[in-house]
C-alpha positions in Angstrom: 95.4 188.7 220.7 93.8 187.8 224.0 91.6 190.9 223.8 90.3 189.9 220.3 89.5 186.4 221.5 87.7 187.8 224.6 85.7 190.2 222.4 84.9 187.4 220.0 83.6 185.4 222.9 81.5 188.3 224.1 80.1 188.8 220.6 79.1 185.1 220.4 77.5 185.4 223.8 75.7 188.6 222.7 74.4 186.9 219.6 73.1 183.9 221.6 71.4 186.3 224.0 69.8 188.2 221.2 68.6 184.9 219.6 66.8 184.2 222.9 69.1 181.7 224.5 69.6 181.9 228.2 73.1 182.0 229.6 72.7 178.5 231.0 71.7 177.1 227.6 74.6 178.9 226.0 77.0 177.6 228.6 75.7 174.0 228.2 76.1 174.3 224.4 79.7 175.4 224.8 80.4 172.5 227.2 78.9 170.1 224.7 81.1 171.5 221.9 84.2 171.2 224.1 83.3 167.6 225.0 82.7 166.7 221.3 86.1 168.2 220.4 87.8 166.4 223.3 86.3 163.1 222.2 87.4 163.7 218.6 90.9 164.4 219.7 91.0 161.3 221.9 89.8 159.2 218.9 92.5 160.6 216.7 95.2 159.9 219.3 93.9 156.4 219.8 94.0 155.7 216.0 97.6 157.0 215.9 98.6 154.8 218.9 97.1 151.8 217.2 99.2 152.5 214.2 102.3 152.7 216.4 101.4 149.3 218.0 101.0 147.9 214.5 104.6 149.0 213.7 105.9 147.4 216.9 104.1 144.1 216.0 105.6 144.1 212.5 109.1 144.9 213.9 108.9 142.2 216.6 107.7 139.5 214.1 110.4 140.4 211.7 113.0 139.8 214.4 111.3 136.5 215.1 111.8 135.7 211.4 108.1 135.4 210.6 107.3 136.5 207.0 104.6 139.1 206.7 102.6 136.9 204.4 102.4 134.2 207.2 100.4 136.3 209.6 97.7 138.9 210.0 97.0 141.0 213.1 94.6 143.5 214.7 95.2 145.9 217.4 92.4 146.6 219.8 92.3 149.5 222.2 90.9 149.3 225.7 89.2 152.7 225.7 89.5 156.1 224.2 91.4 157.7 227.0 93.8 154.8 227.9 97.1 153.8 226.4 96.3 150.0 226.8 96.0 147.7 223.8 95.6 144.0 222.9 97.0 142.3 219.8 95.2 139.5 218.0 97.6 137.5 215.7 96.4 135.0 213.1 99.3 132.8 212.0 99.4 130.2 209.3 102.1 128.1 211.0 103.8 128.0 214.4 106.9 130.1 214.8 110.2 128.2 214.3 111.0 128.3 218.0 107.6 127.0 219.1 106.0 128.3 222.2 109.3 129.8 223.5 109.4 132.0 220.4 105.8 133.0 220.9 106.5 134.1 224.4 109.7 136.0 223.4 107.7 137.7 220.7 104.9 138.7 223.2 107.6 140.1 225.6 109.3 142.0 222.7 106.0 143.5 221.6 105.2 144.7 225.1 108.7 146.1 225.8 109.0 147.9 222.4 105.6 149.5 222.8 106.4 150.7 226.3 110.0 151.8 225.6 109.4 153.5 222.2 106.0 155.1 222.6 104.9 154.7 226.3 102.0 152.4 225.3 101.0 149.3 227.2 100.2 146.0 225.4 98.3 144.0 228.0 97.7 140.9 226.0 98.7 139.1 222.8 96.3 136.4 221.5 97.6 133.8 219.0 95.4 131.8 216.6 96.5 129.2 214.1 94.3 129.8 211.0 95.2 128.7 207.6 91.9 129.6 206.1 92.4 133.3 206.8 95.7 133.4 205.0 94.9 131.2 202.0 93.7 134.0 199.8 96.9 134.1 197.9 97.7 131.3 195.4 100.5 129.0 196.6 102.4 129.0 193.3 102.7 131.9 190.9 100.2 131.8 188.0 101.9 132.0 184.6 100.8 134.9 182.5 99.7 134.2 178.9 102.4 136.4 177.5 105.1 134.4 179.3 103.7 131.1 177.9 103.9 132.5 174.3 107.4 133.9 174.4 109.3 130.7 173.7 106.7 129.3 171.2 106.5 132.1 168.6 108.8 131.8 165.6 109.2 135.4 164.4 110.7 134.3 161.1 107.3 132.9 160.0 105.6 136.3 160.6 107.4 138.0 157.7 
């Protein structure tokens, strides 16, 4: 298998030389391709790590008894190659335990991320924002079929 990869590399080099590329141009092209592949892999890993941090945030806020409808969050990475993240939380009301509960939640988020996945959450930012969470109606909207169920007399239909 190593022999076929080596011969494949030699064939590619030969094709480039025949096409008129110098060995330096060919080598720089290979290096650019390697760098592009490395960046793509780093971006994929960063995306997966952000998803893991999101799971940690949800688990931590569930333990803090915050309903998922009462908050939104974003996970920001501090670079492609680093495992450092910040969490931005929009909450509609303060947690039941107040500032102590917020601090405990921040500590839990950081500890779970580090212990489960080896990722570092360097900061958690909280914002009280009712407008961002007011997209859902406060009371359920009755459906027209539900309103008609008790009012129709089926005996009159025959």
